[in-house]
Amino acid sequence: MKKTIALVTGGYSGESVISYKTAATIQQHIDSSKWNHYLIDIHPSGWFHSLASGEKITVDKNDFSITIDGNKILFDAVLIALHGTPGEDGKLQGYLDCLQIPYSSCDTATSALTFNKRYTVAVAAFAGLHVAKSMHLFNDTIVTPEEIAATLTLPVFVKPNNGGSSIGMSRVNEPAGLQLALDKAFKEDSQVLVEEFISGREFTIGVFKSKGNIIPLPITEVISKKEFFDYEAKYEGASQEITPAQVEESIANQVRAAAAKAYSVFNCRGVVRIDFIYNEAKAQPYMLEINTVPGQSAASIVPQQVRAMGWSLQEFYSALIEDCFNR
Ligand SMILES: Nc1ncnc2c1ncn2[C@@H]1O[C@H](COP(=O)(O)OP(=O)(O)O)[C@@H](O)[C@H]1O
Ligand SMILES: [Mg+2]
């Protein structure tokens, strides 16, 4: 019998705009000969499935079901196309764990951990991966620009610790610029990460698991026309993404190995995308962050990488769904 999948999208943050685009790509490529699927919108005003007529069916949160014309539909698995909270930070994962419904993403602990950039690099460093030196600031504990300048070597990146999409992030070259950058980041989050700048080429790489194997996708090099890969560079075309990256095989191997190691150390599931800067002087990739629900709009990096691997998106999403049942 065909299994029934809930494709979950939306979310409570500004990233919902991207979530809807990710869900549109998946819907376009999901193999309907293999899976029945229903789109579920996790919206601040409620959790809904919309019928073709426009009628909104409210999800019964007791068992994550919907009832259409008196027929109750329960889901065999959930495919998560939701960036930001609550689909990427472990909250939805915890709820689905309580209901024993399998899902396509990392588990609750890994999702919550990797949503926190500082905790992510701390665990990565513990596992021997290279990361930038950094300070973790909280809004109720005052740390002065002087203390930061005495602890870290400028330039630094000042980022909201839990944010995404580069909102509230600044690069600071001079101590005089620190306070403004801190104020900007604290507007977005109660925790801020101040990280030393790593110079080098930027690579980002999708990794997924299928039939027990960790599979790194082809690497993408990100070349930003702006000072860094900020929101405008990411979503408004001010960056160039080259897939597969034109890079020496030895460097590509290092990036792939670091990505596969991170996937394994963090006990990831489904497709994640890991950002790195390759520093020539140290001849090492430095891990910046792990995105556990990476963007998958038509123009996004992961779909580009899947195509570069020679897979169709249909095969890829079937592999991700099948993996939900192998846990
Ligand atoms: N420590 C760093 N050194 C050099 N570049 C960085 C550093 N941190 C962030 N960046 C730049 O800023 C971009 C966004 O940072 P990232 O930590 O990946 O946050 P986001 O969640 O916004 O993607 C990166 O893609 C990279 O271009
Ligand atoms: Mg990033």
PDB file of C-alpha atoms in Angstrom, residues 54 59 77 99 140 205 261 265 277 325:
ATOM      1  CA  GLY A  54      -9.686  26.932  -0.699  1.00  0.00           C
ATOM      2  CA  VAL A  59      -4.786  19.652  11.839  1.00  0.00           C
ATOM      3  CA  ALA A  77       6.022  10.004   7.854  1.00  0.00           C
ATOM      4  CA  LEU A  99       3.484  10.776  18.543  1.00  0.00           C
ATOM      5  CA  ASP A 140      21.915  39.920  30.321  1.00  0.00           C
ATOM      6  CA  ILE A 205      28.107  21.051   0.779  1.00  0.00           C
ATOM      7  CA  LYS A 261      32.615  13.601   9.720  1.00  0.00           C
ATOM      8  CA  VAL A 265      29.463  13.256  14.789  1.00  0.00           C
ATOM      9  CA  ILE A 277      35.758  28.410   4.624  1.00  0.00           C
ATOM     10  CA  PHE A 325      11.408   4.190   7.598  1.00  0.00           C
TER      11      PHE A 325
END
